[in-house]
């Protein structure tokens, strides 16, 4: 098939999922056209059957807000026509679904161009429910020819909050378990923990919803019981506050702020435990990447996380903001080698058995085929 993919190309789970989906589809013989305003971070240009079409948004003194949604719609219609795309697949409803709908209408007299919208979380739970975006989000989801979302919990919320009548298919996020895998050598761990301290890792965009300050608090609590070092991968609005808190709690020398990372698969296997203390997480891709690397997560009982982590089996989930309980789980994992080995093994197994590319990508192919029947 010839598939157009649109996503946010910068750091964020939805863009990562969209990019990796495109790479996997191309590897399976499909032709994939990324239509985005920048090259998606995990996209290696030059791979077979992968094309990248940049969306240019021309500024003009009259435009206080350059109309990206319209520039994207124009580019989608052009790319679809010139490359004879079978469908568009947009990730994150706002504004990508509306652009796809416009592109579809622009081409309507010439050909049918169905589009599928994948909901990722904050497009529904935070941004979509904002008063100014609610009606357009609802409209664009209803107008999508196909709708998928990344957890049962997100489907429930989408139906409850937006009253969507159309079927919403749950397709869980996935991980390439050949790329994300344990590293028994863990050579580079010594760079961060020269005295053999255990390593905690957190990965996110450091937005308030991620509660990155909790990671610093958990480290400080954990260090009262056992030596540990925290790797903070990513960047965003709460980084400065996290650094300040680390100084305040006297643990700054035990935290490394790594900044944005393009190859998290090289960092995660260095860790013993992954921290995901989020306020909300519709899936929790970082935890899945950790599980695939044999790094159990201590996360929170929110959104779709309990669908990913089976509490007590392949990781732990505790209540949001309960630093004592989350630290207690971290300490258990760092001090009980038998527990850690068992959980690390189960985490890897869960990633391979439930969320591998071999299992999940065909579900998207089925959705595409159904969408294009009668094209
Ligand atoms: O978590 C973010 O702030 C980024 C956001 C996105 O859309 O890029 O992530 C959402 O999509 C990810 C990929 O499907 C999910 O793994 C995350 O759980 C989800 N984030 C939230 O629900 C907060």
mmCIF file of C-alpha atoms and ligand atoms in Angstrom:
data_model
loop_
_atom_site.group_PDB
_atom_site.id
_atom_site.type_symbol
_atom_site.label_atom_id
_atom_site.label_comp_id
_atom_site.label_asym_id
_atom_site.label_seq_id
_atom_site.Cartn_x
_atom_site.Cartn_y
_atom_site.Cartn_z
ATOM 1 C CA UNK A 1 0.000 0.000 0.000
ATOM 2 C CA UNK A 2 0.983 3.650 -0.313
ATOM 3 C CA UNK A 3 0.495 5.346 3.025
ATOM 4 C CA UNK A 4 0.857 9.001 4.054
ATOM 5 C CA UNK A 5 1.796 9.483 7.726
ATOM 6 C CA UNK A 6 1.522 12.760 9.622
ATOM 7 C CA UNK A 7 2.675 13.260 13.205
ATOM 8 C CA UNK A 8 4.504 15.703 15.446
ATOM 9 C CA UNK A 9 8.101 15.128 14.379
ATOM 10 C CA UNK A 10 9.752 16.394 17.544
ATOM 11 C CA UNK A 11 10.131 14.645 20.896
ATOM 12 C CA UNK A 12 6.942 12.961 22.096
ATOM 13 C CA UNK A 13 5.466 9.503 22.225
ATOM 14 C CA UNK A 14 2.970 9.974 19.399
ATOM 15 C CA UNK A 15 5.672 11.058 16.931
ATOM 16 C CA UNK A 16 7.890 8.183 17.971
ATOM 17 C CA UNK A 17 5.103 5.631 17.515
ATOM 18 C CA UNK A 18 4.164 7.130 14.120
ATOM 19 C CA UNK A 19 7.780 7.122 12.928
ATOM 20 C CA UNK A 20 8.480 3.592 14.057
ATOM 21 C CA UNK A 21 5.205 2.430 12.513
ATOM 22 C CA UNK A 22 6.289 3.966 9.178
ATOM 23 C CA UNK A 23 9.689 2.271 9.390
ATOM 24 C CA UNK A 24 8.111 -1.098 10.156
ATOM 25 C CA UNK A 25 5.548 -0.734 7.350
ATOM 26 C CA UNK A 26 8.305 0.127 4.871
ATOM 27 C CA UNK A 27 10.282 -2.901 6.026
ATOM 28 C CA UNK A 28 7.180 -4.991 5.266
ATOM 29 C CA UNK A 29 7.069 -3.687 1.673
ATOM 30 C CA UNK A 30 4.684 -0.721 1.902
ATOM 31 C CA UNK A 31 5.551 2.717 0.527
ATOM 32 C CA UNK A 32 5.470 5.295 3.311
ATOM 33 C CA UNK A 33 5.310 9.068 2.843
ATOM 34 C CA UNK A 34 5.910 11.201 5.933
ATOM 35 C CA UNK A 35 4.198 14.596 5.619
ATOM 36 C CA UNK A 36 5.486 16.713 8.508
ATOM 37 C CA UNK A 37 7.059 20.106 9.227
ATOM 38 C CA UNK A 38 10.458 18.562 10.098
ATOM 39 C CA UNK A 39 12.194 15.252 9.645
ATOM 40 C CA UNK A 40 10.882 12.976 12.437
ATOM 41 C CA UNK A 41 13.677 12.444 14.957
ATOM 42 C CA UNK A 42 13.856 8.689 14.710
ATOM 43 C CA UNK A 43 13.615 8.675 10.900
ATOM 44 C CA UNK A 44 16.800 7.809 9.054
ATOM 45 C CA UNK A 45 16.324 9.418 5.639
ATOM 46 C CA UNK A 46 17.405 7.322 2.708
ATOM 47 C CA UNK A 47 15.813 4.039 3.741
ATOM 48 C CA UNK A 48 14.047 2.078 1.002
ATOM 49 C CA UNK A 49 10.360 2.929 0.429
ATOM 50 C CA UNK A 50 10.496 5.872 2.879
ATOM 51 C CA UNK A 51 9.794 9.396 1.612
ATOM 52 C CA UNK A 52 9.729 12.658 3.495
ATOM 53 C CA UNK A 53 7.672 15.672 2.370
ATOM 54 C CA UNK A 54 8.253 18.836 4.362
ATOM 55 C CA UNK A 55 5.350 21.138 5.117
ATOM 56 C CA UNK A 56 6.411 24.764 4.734
ATOM 57 C CA UNK A 57 4.444 27.403 6.575
ATOM 58 C CA UNK A 58 5.151 30.743 4.959
ATOM 59 C CA UNK A 59 5.049 33.660 7.399
ATOM 60 C CA UNK A 60 3.334 36.873 6.322
ATOM 61 C CA UNK A 61 3.083 40.108 8.323
ATOM 62 C CA UNK A 62 -0.705 39.809 8.356
ATOM 63 C CA UNK A 63 -0.590 36.381 9.982
ATOM 64 C CA UNK A 64 -0.130 36.634 13.700
ATOM 65 C CA UNK A 65 -0.574 32.842 13.688
ATOM 66 C CA UNK A 66 0.693 31.260 10.423
ATOM 67 C CA UNK A 67 -2.006 28.757 9.315
ATOM 68 C CA UNK A 68 -0.124 25.463 9.678
ATOM 69 C CA UNK A 69 -3.312 23.400 9.462
ATOM 70 C CA UNK A 70 -3.997 24.771 5.968
ATOM 71 C CA UNK A 71 -0.404 24.395 4.761
ATOM 72 C CA UNK A 72 -0.496 20.794 5.971
ATOM 73 C CA UNK A 73 -3.825 20.120 4.207
ATOM 74 C CA UNK A 74 -2.446 21.506 0.919
ATOM 75 C CA UNK A 75 0.690 19.393 1.184
ATOM 76 C CA UNK A 76 -1.309 16.264 2.077
ATOM 77 C CA UNK A 77 -3.538 16.729 -0.986
ATOM 78 C CA UNK A 78 -0.540 17.305 -3.292
ATOM 79 C CA UNK A 79 1.463 14.377 -1.962
ATOM 80 C CA UNK A 80 -1.584 12.086 -2.065
ATOM 81 C CA UNK A 81 -2.361 12.991 -5.661
ATOM 82 C CA UNK A 82 1.178 12.929 -7.026
ATOM 83 C CA UNK A 83 2.089 9.685 -5.282
ATOM 84 C CA UNK A 84 -1.302 7.979 -5.624
ATOM 85 C CA UNK A 85 -1.571 7.382 -1.874
ATOM 86 C CA UNK A 86 -4.140 4.816 -0.747
ATOM 87 C CA UNK A 87 -4.752 6.510 2.574
ATOM 88 C CA UNK A 88 -3.561 9.033 5.148
ATOM 89 C CA UNK A 89 -2.784 7.981 8.709
ATOM 90 C CA UNK A 90 -2.607 10.885 11.143
ATOM 91 C CA UNK A 91 -1.268 10.618 14.683
ATOM 92 C CA UNK A 92 -2.674 12.996 17.296
ATOM 93 C CA UNK A 93 -6.069 14.467 16.449
ATOM 94 C CA UNK A 94 -5.254 18.158 16.693
ATOM 95 C CA UNK A 95 -4.859 19.556 14.057
ATOM 96 C CA UNK A 96 -3.850 16.615 11.881
ATOM 97 C CA UNK A 97 -7.348 15.117 11.493
ATOM 98 C CA UNK A 98 -8.791 18.394 10.306
ATOM 99 C CA UNK A 99 -6.003 18.813 7.750
ATOM 100 C CA UNK A 100 -6.628 15.272 6.515
ATOM 101 C CA UNK A 101 -10.347 15.992 6.215
ATOM 102 C CA UNK A 102 -9.623 19.108 4.142
ATOM 103 C CA UNK A 103 -7.189 17.204 1.912
ATOM 104 C CA UNK A 104 -9.824 14.521 1.416
ATOM 105 C CA UNK A 105 -12.377 17.121 0.365
ATOM 106 C CA UNK A 106 -9.896 18.841 -1.957
ATOM 107 C CA UNK A 107 -9.429 15.565 -3.843
ATOM 108 C CA UNK A 108 -13.044 14.394 -3.650
ATOM 109 C CA UNK A 109 -13.872 15.110 -7.297
ATOM 110 C CA UNK A 110 -10.862 13.060 -8.466
ATOM 111 C CA UNK A 111 -10.527 10.158 -6.061
ATOM 112 C CA UNK A 112 -11.367 8.771 -2.644
ATOM 113 C CA UNK A 113 -8.707 9.409 -0.001
ATOM 114 C CA UNK A 114 -9.692 7.769 3.294
ATOM 115 C CA UNK A 115 -7.921 8.754 6.504
ATOM 116 C CA UNK A 116 -7.396 7.094 9.829
ATOM 117 C CA UNK A 117 -6.791 8.978 13.074
ATOM 118 C CA UNK A 118 -4.810 7.470 15.929
ATOM 119 C CA UNK A 119 -5.508 9.062 19.300
ATOM 120 C CA UNK A 120 -2.516 9.085 21.625
ATOM 121 C CA UNK A 121 -3.673 10.593 24.882
ATOM 122 C CA UNK A 122 -3.135 14.257 25.514
ATOM 123 C CA UNK A 123 -5.013 15.046 22.279
ATOM 124 C CA UNK A 124 -8.065 13.720 24.184
ATOM 125 C CA UNK A 125 -7.287 14.052 27.890
ATOM 126 C CA UNK A 126 -5.678 17.506 27.991
ATOM 127 C CA UNK A 127 -5.732 19.472 24.767
ATOM 128 C CA UNK A 128 -8.923 18.023 23.307
ATOM 129 C CA UNK A 129 -10.987 18.761 26.382
ATOM 130 C CA UNK A 130 -9.876 22.413 26.453
ATOM 131 C CA UNK A 131 -12.945 24.565 25.664
ATOM 132 C CA UNK A 132 -11.414 26.124 22.569
ATOM 133 C CA UNK A 133 -10.478 22.788 20.997
ATOM 134 C CA UNK A 134 -13.331 20.557 22.168
ATOM 135 C CA UNK A 135 -15.805 21.022 19.245
ATOM 136 C CA UNK A 136 -13.184 20.725 16.508
ATOM 137 C CA UNK A 137 -11.603 17.672 18.136
ATOM 138 C CA UNK A 138 -15.004 15.986 18.409
ATOM 139 C CA UNK A 139 -15.825 16.886 14.792
ATOM 140 C CA UNK A 140 -12.505 15.672 13.384
ATOM 141 C CA UNK A 141 -12.729 12.343 15.199
ATOM 142 C CA UNK A 142 -16.304 11.790 14.002
ATOM 143 C CA UNK A 143 -15.273 12.595 10.433
ATOM 144 C CA UNK A 144 -12.305 10.188 10.435
ATOM 145 C CA UNK A 145 -12.883 7.108 8.263
ATOM 146 C CA UNK A 146 -11.105 4.986 10.846
ATOM 147 C CA UNK A 147 -10.215 5.664 14.482
ATOM 148 C CA UNK A 148 -7.657 3.820 16.555
ATOM 149 C CA UNK A 149 -6.323 4.523 20.022
ATOM 150 C CA UNK A 150 -3.512 3.139 22.086
ATOM 151 C CA UNK A 151 -5.315 1.715 25.134
ATOM 152 C CA UNK A 152 -8.735 0.577 26.349
ATOM 153 C CA UNK A 153 -8.659 3.377 28.874
ATOM 154 C CA UNK A 154 -8.225 5.997 26.158
ATOM 155 C CA UNK A 155 -11.067 4.461 24.161
ATOM 156 C CA UNK A 156 -13.324 4.639 27.224
ATOM 157 C CA UNK A 157 -12.391 8.276 27.836
ATOM 158 C CA UNK A 158 -12.898 9.225 24.177
ATOM 159 C CA UNK A 159 -16.384 7.722 24.159
ATOM 160 C CA UNK A 160 -17.274 9.192 27.558
ATOM 161 C CA UNK A 161 -15.960 12.700 26.990
ATOM 162 C CA UNK A 162 -16.672 13.184 23.291
ATOM 163 C CA UNK A 163 -19.645 10.834 22.868
ATOM 164 C CA UNK A 164 -18.086 9.310 19.751
ATOM 165 C CA UNK A 165 -20.477 6.832 18.111
ATOM 166 C CA UNK A 166 -18.127 5.338 15.540
ATOM 167 C CA UNK A 167 -16.147 2.213 16.437
ATOM 168 C CA UNK A 168 -12.738 2.919 17.948
ATOM 169 C CA UNK A 169 -10.212 0.153 17.556
ATOM 170 C CA UNK A 170 -7.609 -0.308 20.301
ATOM 171 C CA UNK A 171 -4.153 -1.026 18.920
ATOM 172 C CA UNK A 172 -1.565 -0.989 21.678
ATOM 173 C CA UNK A 173 1.775 0.702 21.195
ATOM 174 C CA UNK A 174 4.612 -1.583 20.170
ATOM 175 C CA UNK A 175 8.362 -1.931 20.530
ATOM 176 C CA UNK A 176 11.026 -3.394 18.293
ATOM 177 C CA UNK A 177 12.483 -6.012 20.622
ATOM 178 C CA UNK A 178 15.557 -6.508 18.414
ATOM 179 C CA UNK A 179 16.565 -2.881 18.953
ATOM 180 C CA UNK A 180 15.299 -2.532 22.531
ATOM 181 C CA UNK A 181 16.921 -5.417 24.349
ATOM 182 C CA UNK A 182 18.885 -6.105 27.513
ATOM 183 C CA UNK A 183 22.612 -5.363 27.515
ATOM 184 C CA UNK A 184 24.275 -7.911 29.806
ATOM 185 C CA UNK A 185 27.637 -6.064 29.627
ATOM 186 C CA UNK A 186 26.345 -2.629 30.662
ATOM 187 C CA UNK A 187 29.838 -1.232 30.119
ATOM 188 C CA UNK A 188 28.793 2.424 30.092
ATOM 189 C CA UNK A 189 26.946 2.132 33.406
ATOM 190 C CA UNK A 190 30.283 2.809 35.135
ATOM 191 C CA UNK A 191 30.456 6.255 33.499
ATOM 192 C CA UNK A 192 27.518 7.275 35.671
ATOM 193 C CA UNK A 193 27.903 4.983 38.646
ATOM 194 C CA UNK A 194 31.644 4.409 39.139
ATOM 195 C CA UNK A 195 31.185 2.905 42.596
ATOM 196 C CA UNK A 196 28.705 0.343 41.291
ATOM 197 C CA UNK A 197 25.620 2.262 42.457
ATOM 198 C CA UNK A 198 22.326 1.005 41.048
ATOM 199 C CA UNK A 199 20.898 3.133 38.222
ATOM 200 C CA UNK A 200 17.412 4.603 37.887
ATOM 201 C CA UNK A 201 16.281 6.134 34.607
ATOM 202 C CA UNK A 202 13.457 8.471 33.624
ATOM 203 C CA UNK A 203 12.586 9.472 30.051
ATOM 204 C CA UNK A 204 10.065 12.111 29.090
ATOM 205 C CA UNK A 205 9.390 15.571 27.720
ATOM 206 C CA UNK A 206 9.578 17.008 31.267
ATOM 207 C CA UNK A 207 6.058 18.438 31.037
ATOM 208 C CA UNK A 208 4.112 18.885 34.303
ATOM 209 C CA UNK A 209 2.019 15.771 33.530
ATOM 210 C CA UNK A 210 5.212 13.683 33.857
ATOM 211 C CA UNK A 211 5.895 14.807 37.467
ATOM 212 C CA UNK A 212 9.672 14.800 36.969
ATOM 213 C CA UNK A 213 10.156 16.311 40.439
ATOM 214 C CA UNK A 214 8.815 13.053 41.854
ATOM 215 C CA UNK A 215 11.767 11.257 40.245
ATOM 216 C CA UNK A 216 14.177 13.434 42.228
ATOM 217 C CA UNK A 217 12.180 12.860 45.429
ATOM 218 C CA UNK A 218 12.151 9.100 44.814
ATOM 219 C CA UNK A 219 15.930 9.138 44.322
ATOM 220 C CA UNK A 220 16.438 11.058 47.577
ATOM 221 C CA UNK A 221 14.216 8.568 49.475
ATOM 222 C CA UNK A 222 15.872 5.565 47.826
ATOM 223 C CA UNK A 223 19.344 6.793 48.757
ATOM 224 C CA UNK A 224 18.381 6.616 52.433
ATOM 225 C CA UNK A 225 18.386 2.820 51.958
ATOM 226 C CA UNK A 226 20.790 2.026 49.126
ATOM 227 C CA UNK A 227 23.260 3.752 46.785
ATOM 228 C CA UNK A 228 21.631 4.864 43.541
ATOM 229 C CA UNK A 229 22.169 7.242 40.633
ATOM 230 C CA UNK A 230 19.385 8.783 38.533
ATOM 231 C CA UNK A 231 19.605 9.357 34.764
ATOM 232 C CA UNK A 232 17.123 11.943 33.475
ATOM 233 C CA UNK A 233 16.736 11.664 29.695
ATOM 234 C CA UNK A 234 14.813 14.378 27.866
ATOM 235 C CA UNK A 235 14.136 18.031 28.362
ATOM 236 C CA UNK A 236 11.218 20.392 28.805
ATOM 237 C CA UNK A 237 9.550 22.953 31.038
ATOM 238 C CA UNK A 238 10.211 21.241 34.402
ATOM 239 C CA UNK A 239 13.909 20.556 33.951
ATOM 240 C CA UNK A 240 15.055 23.659 35.809
ATOM 241 C CA UNK A 241 12.723 22.911 38.731
ATOM 242 C CA UNK A 242 14.016 19.328 38.860
ATOM 243 C CA UNK A 243 17.628 20.539 38.944
ATOM 244 C CA UNK A 244 16.803 23.027 41.695
ATOM 245 C CA UNK A 245 15.055 20.340 43.757
ATOM 246 C CA UNK A 246 18.018 17.986 43.347
ATOM 247 C CA UNK A 247 20.266 20.723 44.783
ATOM 248 C CA UNK A 248 17.813 21.466 47.578
ATOM 249 C CA UNK A 249 17.605 17.780 48.574
ATOM 250 C CA UNK A 250 21.402 17.419 48.365
ATOM 251 C CA UNK A 251 21.345 14.747 45.633
ATOM 252 C CA UNK A 252 22.516 16.767 42.624
ATOM 253 C CA UNK A 253 25.780 14.821 42.345
ATOM 254 C CA UNK A 254 23.709 11.628 42.084
ATOM 255 C CA UNK A 255 21.609 12.843 39.156
ATOM 256 C CA UNK A 256 22.717 13.188 35.527
ATOM 257 C CA UNK A 257 20.533 15.313 33.254
ATOM 258 C CA UNK A 258 21.241 13.825 29.843
ATOM 259 C CA UNK A 259 19.124 16.195 27.733
ATOM 260 C CA UNK A 260 17.253 15.013 24.644
ATOM 261 C CA UNK A 261 18.457 11.635 23.440
ATOM 262 C CA UNK A 262 18.104 10.218 19.940
ATOM 263 C CA UNK A 263 19.143 6.695 20.918
ATOM 264 C CA UNK A 264 17.394 5.865 24.159
ATOM 265 C CA UNK A 265 17.845 2.164 23.351
ATOM 266 C CA UNK A 266 21.519 2.676 24.257
ATOM 267 C CA UNK A 267 20.746 4.322 27.607
ATOM 268 C CA UNK A 268 17.835 2.307 28.985
ATOM 269 C CA UNK A 269 19.666 -1.040 29.306
ATOM 270 C CA UNK A 270 22.223 0.641 31.602
ATOM 271 C CA UNK A 271 19.506 1.066 34.234
ATOM 272 C CA UNK A 272 18.080 -1.226 36.901
ATOM 273 C CA UNK A 273 14.680 0.456 37.265
ATOM 274 C CA UNK A 274 12.698 2.904 35.128
ATOM 275 C CA UNK A 275 10.668 5.621 36.865
ATOM 276 C CA UNK A 276 7.373 6.805 35.369
ATOM 277 C CA UNK A 277 5.572 8.777 38.118
ATOM 278 C CA UNK A 278 3.163 10.477 35.659
ATOM 279 C CA UNK A 279 -0.062 12.218 36.593
ATOM 280 C CA UNK A 280 -1.605 10.743 33.418
ATOM 281 C CA UNK A 281 -0.339 8.310 30.835
ATOM 282 C CA UNK A 282 -2.636 6.854 28.197
ATOM 283 C CA UNK A 283 -0.132 4.111 27.536
ATOM 284 C CA UNK A 284 3.399 4.853 28.766
ATOM 285 C CA UNK A 285 5.702 4.066 25.851
ATOM 286 C CA UNK A 286 8.843 4.735 27.918
ATOM 287 C CA UNK A 287 7.856 1.937 30.320
ATOM 288 C CA UNK A 288 7.370 -0.464 27.407
ATOM 289 C CA UNK A 289 10.802 0.433 26.020
ATOM 290 C CA UNK A 290 12.212 -0.243 29.493
ATOM 291 C CA UNK A 291 10.426 -3.590 29.740
ATOM 292 C CA UNK A 292 11.826 -4.666 26.368
ATOM 293 C CA UNK A 293 15.312 -3.863 27.720
ATOM 294 C CA UNK A 294 14.635 -5.966 30.831
ATOM 295 C CA UNK A 295 14.334 -2.848 32.994
ATOM 296 C CA UNK A 296 11.187 -3.095 35.148
ATOM 297 C CA UNK A 297 9.214 0.115 35.655
ATOM 298 C CA UNK A 298 7.805 1.651 38.800
ATOM 299 C CA UNK A 299 4.872 3.653 37.457
ATOM 300 C CA UNK A 300 1.538 5.075 38.511
ATOM 301 C CA UNK A 301 -1.958 3.583 38.483
ATOM 302 C CA UNK A 302 -3.320 5.938 35.831
ATOM 303 C CA UNK A 303 -4.823 5.784 32.337
ATOM 304 C CA UNK A 304 -3.594 2.848 30.295
ATOM 305 C CA UNK A 305 -0.564 2.032 32.472
ATOM 306 C CA UNK A 306 -2.217 -0.942 34.241
ATOM 307 C CA UNK A 307 -2.928 -2.423 30.776
ATOM 308 C CA UNK A 308 0.825 -2.345 30.131
ATOM 309 C CA UNK A 309 2.330 -3.150 33.532
ATOM 310 C CA UNK A 310 0.929 -6.134 35.407
ATOM 311 C CA UNK A 311 1.468 -4.961 38.972
ATOM 312 C CA UNK A 312 3.837 -7.164 40.925
ATOM 313 C CA UNK A 313 4.612 -9.358 37.932
ATOM 314 C CA UNK A 314 6.533 -7.332 35.336
ATOM 315 C CA UNK A 315 6.710 -3.992 37.183
ATOM 316 C CA UNK A 316 4.935 -2.006 39.875
ATOM 317 C CA UNK A 317 2.184 0.629 39.825
ATOM 318 C CA UNK A 318 1.441 2.907 42.788
ATOM 319 C CA UNK A 319 -0.732 5.952 43.347
ATOM 320 C CA UNK A 320 0.214 9.296 41.785
ATOM 321 C CA UNK A 321 2.323 11.388 44.145
ATOM 322 C CA UNK A 322 2.828 8.565 46.660
ATOM 323 C CA UNK A 323 6.584 8.990 46.916
ATOM 324 C CA UNK A 324 6.859 6.641 49.894
ATOM 325 C CA UNK A 325 5.185 3.741 48.069
ATOM 326 C CA UNK A 326 7.076 4.304 44.800
ATOM 327 C CA UNK A 327 10.421 4.603 46.643
ATOM 328 C CA UNK A 328 9.631 1.447 48.616
ATOM 329 C CA UNK A 329 9.151 -0.478 45.335
ATOM 330 C CA UNK A 330 12.373 0.949 43.925
ATOM 331 C CA UNK A 331 14.281 -0.078 47.058
ATOM 332 C CA UNK A 332 12.788 -3.603 46.881
ATOM 333 C CA UNK A 333 13.965 -3.947 43.287
ATOM 334 C CA UNK A 334 17.433 -2.544 43.982
ATOM 335 C CA UNK A 335 18.109 -4.629 47.076
ATOM 336 C CA UNK A 336 16.509 -7.975 46.195
ATOM 337 C CA UNK A 337 18.460 -9.463 43.284
ATOM 338 C CA UNK A 338 16.139 -12.451 42.946
ATOM 339 C CA UNK A 339 13.062 -10.234 42.695
ATOM 340 C CA UNK A 340 14.820 -7.963 40.203
ATOM 341 C CA UNK A 341 15.975 -10.835 37.979
ATOM 342 C CA UNK A 342 12.491 -12.397 37.972
ATOM 343 C CA UNK A 343 10.747 -9.119 37.179
ATOM 344 C CA UNK A 344 13.279 -8.117 34.514
ATOM 345 C CA UNK A 345 12.728 -11.441 32.774
ATOM 346 C CA UNK A 346 8.933 -11.158 32.950
ATOM 347 C CA UNK A 347 9.103 -7.566 31.702
ATOM 348 C CA UNK A 348 11.077 -8.611 28.637
ATOM 349 C CA UNK A 349 8.682 -11.534 28.070
ATOM 350 C CA UNK A 350 5.631 -9.248 28.255
ATOM 351 C CA UNK A 351 7.186 -6.826 25.773
ATOM 352 C CA UNK A 352 7.999 -9.651 23.350
ATOM 353 C CA UNK A 353 4.733 -11.565 23.727
ATOM 354 C CA UNK A 354 2.182 -8.750 23.942
ATOM 355 C CA UNK A 355 3.706 -5.647 22.334
ATOM 356 C CA UNK A 356 6.254 -6.742 19.728
ATOM 357 C CA UNK A 357 6.152 -5.297 16.206
ATOM 358 C CA UNK A 358 5.310 -8.761 14.818
ATOM 359 C CA UNK A 359 2.172 -8.787 16.910
ATOM 360 C CA UNK A 360 0.999 -5.180 16.544
ATOM 361 C CA UNK A 361 1.929 -3.965 13.027
ATOM 362 C CA UNK A 362 -0.376 -6.496 11.277
ATOM 363 C CA UNK A 363 -3.290 -4.982 13.243
ATOM 364 C CA UNK A 364 -2.644 -1.664 11.489
ATOM 365 C CA UNK A 365 -2.466 -3.472 8.136
ATOM 366 C CA UNK A 366 -5.882 -5.012 8.812
ATOM 367 C CA UNK A 367 -7.269 -1.563 9.664
ATOM 368 C CA UNK A 368 -5.814 -0.124 6.439
ATOM 369 C CA UNK A 369 -7.233 -2.937 4.317
ATOM 370 C CA UNK A 370 -10.702 -2.509 5.804
ATOM 371 C CA UNK A 371 -10.518 1.228 5.198
ATOM 372 C CA UNK A 372 -9.542 0.801 1.574
ATOM 373 C CA UNK A 373 -12.078 -1.869 0.678
ATOM 374 C CA UNK A 374 -13.938 -0.518 -2.308
ATOM 375 C CA UNK A 375 -11.314 2.215 -2.944
HETATM 376 O O1 LIG B 1 3.282 12.075 26.956
HETATM 377 C C1 LIG B 1 3.336 13.098 26.267
HETATM 378 O O2 LIG B 1 3.324 14.212 26.751
HETATM 379 C C2 LIG B 1 3.452 12.974 24.795
HETATM 380 C C3 LIG B 1 2.283 12.290 24.212
HETATM 381 C C4 LIG B 1 2.297 12.411 22.706
HETATM 382 O O3 LIG B 1 1.201 12.380 22.183
HETATM 383 O O4 LIG B 1 3.307 12.541 22.072
HETATM 384 O O5 LIG B 1 2.273 10.928 24.660
HETATM 385 C C5 LIG B 1 1.084 10.212 24.569
HETATM 386 O O6 LIG B 1 1.274 9.270 23.533
HETATM 387 C C6 LIG B 1 2.213 8.228 23.808
HETATM 388 C C7 LIG B 1 2.358 7.356 22.570
HETATM 389 O O7 LIG B 1 1.160 6.760 22.204
HETATM 390 C C8 LIG B 1 1.751 7.437 25.033
HETATM 391 O O8 LIG B 1 2.679 6.395 25.306
HETATM 392 C C9 LIG B 1 1.666 8.389 26.225
HETATM 393 O O9 LIG B 1 1.174 7.673 27.339
HETATM 394 C C10 LIG B 1 0.744 9.557 25.914
HETATM 395 N N1 LIG B 1 0.883 10.548 26.986
HETATM 396 C C11 LIG B 1 -0.093 10.824 27.850
HETATM 397 O O10 LIG B 1 -1.165 10.276 27.843
HETATM 398 C C12 LIG B 1 0.235 11.861 28.870
#
